[in-house]
Short mmCIF file of C-alpha atoms in Angstrom, two decimals:
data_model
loop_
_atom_site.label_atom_id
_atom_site.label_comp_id
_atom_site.label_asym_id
_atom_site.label_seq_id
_atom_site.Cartn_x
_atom_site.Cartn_y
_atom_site.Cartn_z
CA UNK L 9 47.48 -47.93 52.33
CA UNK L 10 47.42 -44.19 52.26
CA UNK L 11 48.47 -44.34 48.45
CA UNK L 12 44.77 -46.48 47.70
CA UNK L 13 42.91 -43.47 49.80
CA UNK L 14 44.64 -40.84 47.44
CA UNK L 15 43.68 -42.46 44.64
CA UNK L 16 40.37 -43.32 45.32
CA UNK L 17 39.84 -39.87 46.40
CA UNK L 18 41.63 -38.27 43.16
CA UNK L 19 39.02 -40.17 41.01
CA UNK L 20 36.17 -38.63 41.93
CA UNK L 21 37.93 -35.03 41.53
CA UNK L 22 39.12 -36.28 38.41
CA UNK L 23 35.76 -37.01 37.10
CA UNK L 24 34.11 -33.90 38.59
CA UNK L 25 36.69 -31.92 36.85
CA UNK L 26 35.90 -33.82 33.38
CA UNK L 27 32.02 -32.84 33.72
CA UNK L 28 32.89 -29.15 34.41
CA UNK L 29 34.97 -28.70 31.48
CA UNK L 30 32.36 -30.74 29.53
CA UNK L 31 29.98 -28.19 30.71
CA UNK L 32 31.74 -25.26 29.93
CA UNK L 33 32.64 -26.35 26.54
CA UNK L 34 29.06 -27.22 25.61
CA UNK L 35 28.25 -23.73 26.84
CA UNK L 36 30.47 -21.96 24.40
CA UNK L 37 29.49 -24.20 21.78
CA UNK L 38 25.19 -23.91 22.23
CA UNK L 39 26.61 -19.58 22.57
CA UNK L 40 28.11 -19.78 18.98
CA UNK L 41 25.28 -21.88 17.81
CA UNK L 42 23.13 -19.00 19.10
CA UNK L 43 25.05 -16.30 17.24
CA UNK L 44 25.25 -18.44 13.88
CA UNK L 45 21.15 -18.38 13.99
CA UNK L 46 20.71 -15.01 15.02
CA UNK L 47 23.05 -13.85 12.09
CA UNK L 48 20.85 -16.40 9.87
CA UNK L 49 17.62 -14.68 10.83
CA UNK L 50 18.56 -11.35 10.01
CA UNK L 51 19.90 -12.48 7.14
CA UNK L 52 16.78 -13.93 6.10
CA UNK L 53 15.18 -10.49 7.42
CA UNK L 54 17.01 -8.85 5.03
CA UNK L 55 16.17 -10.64 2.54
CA UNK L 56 12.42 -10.46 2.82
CA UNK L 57 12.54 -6.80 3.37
CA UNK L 58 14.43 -6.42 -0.34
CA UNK L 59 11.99 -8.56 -1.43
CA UNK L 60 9.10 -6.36 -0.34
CA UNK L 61 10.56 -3.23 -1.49
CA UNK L 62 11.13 -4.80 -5.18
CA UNK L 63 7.32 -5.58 -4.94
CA UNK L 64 6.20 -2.15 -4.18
CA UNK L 65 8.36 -0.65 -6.84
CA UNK L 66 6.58 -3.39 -8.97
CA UNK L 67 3.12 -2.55 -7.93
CA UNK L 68 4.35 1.37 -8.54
CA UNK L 69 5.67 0.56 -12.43
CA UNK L 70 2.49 -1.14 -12.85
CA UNK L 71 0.10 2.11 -11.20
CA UNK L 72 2.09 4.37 -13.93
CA UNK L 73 1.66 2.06 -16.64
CA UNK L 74 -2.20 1.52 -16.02
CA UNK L 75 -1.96 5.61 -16.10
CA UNK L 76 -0.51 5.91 -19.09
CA UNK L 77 -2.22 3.60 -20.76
CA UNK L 78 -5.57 5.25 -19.73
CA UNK L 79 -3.93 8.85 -20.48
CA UNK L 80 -3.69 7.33 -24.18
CA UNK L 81 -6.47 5.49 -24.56
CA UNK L 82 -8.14 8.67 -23.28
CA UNK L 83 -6.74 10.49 -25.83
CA UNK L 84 -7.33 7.96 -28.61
CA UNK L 85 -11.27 7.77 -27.85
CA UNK L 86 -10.94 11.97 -28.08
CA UNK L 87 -9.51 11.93 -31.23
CA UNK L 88 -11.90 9.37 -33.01
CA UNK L 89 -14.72 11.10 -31.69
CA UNK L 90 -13.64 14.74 -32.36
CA UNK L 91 -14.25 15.16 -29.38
CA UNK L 92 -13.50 19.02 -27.79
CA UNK L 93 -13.55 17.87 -24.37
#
């Protein structure tokens, strides 16, 4: 009789013991998940920030050129004029 008892009282431990290790795993595994999409955002971070710095050099190529291009055209409306400005 004392053999039922045990077992009906290892059971429950059994099962308790089952849901605390499902816990814990879950834990570490929602933890790594955590890390995987922190590393993917700032990857992505990275990314946009190269992405703004090729813009401004863009936006910087395209200020010279609009420069030089007025330098010159500057220059071209002097000439054809005779201008001694």
């Amino acid at each position: 009789m004392k053999e039922k008892v045990f077992y009906y009282a290892v059971i429950p431990v059994i099962a308790l013991a089952a849901v605390i290790g499902f816990v814990v795993l879950a834990s570490f595994s929602a933890e790594n998940s955590a890390i995987g999409k922190e590393e993917s955002i700032a990857s992505a971070k990275s990314g946009i920030s190269k992405e703004e710095q090729r813009r401004v050099d863009l936006f910087s190529n395209i200020v010279d050129a609009v420069q030089s291009y007025n330098k010159h055209e500057s220059n071209t409306l002097k000439k054809r004029d005779g201008c001694a400005c």
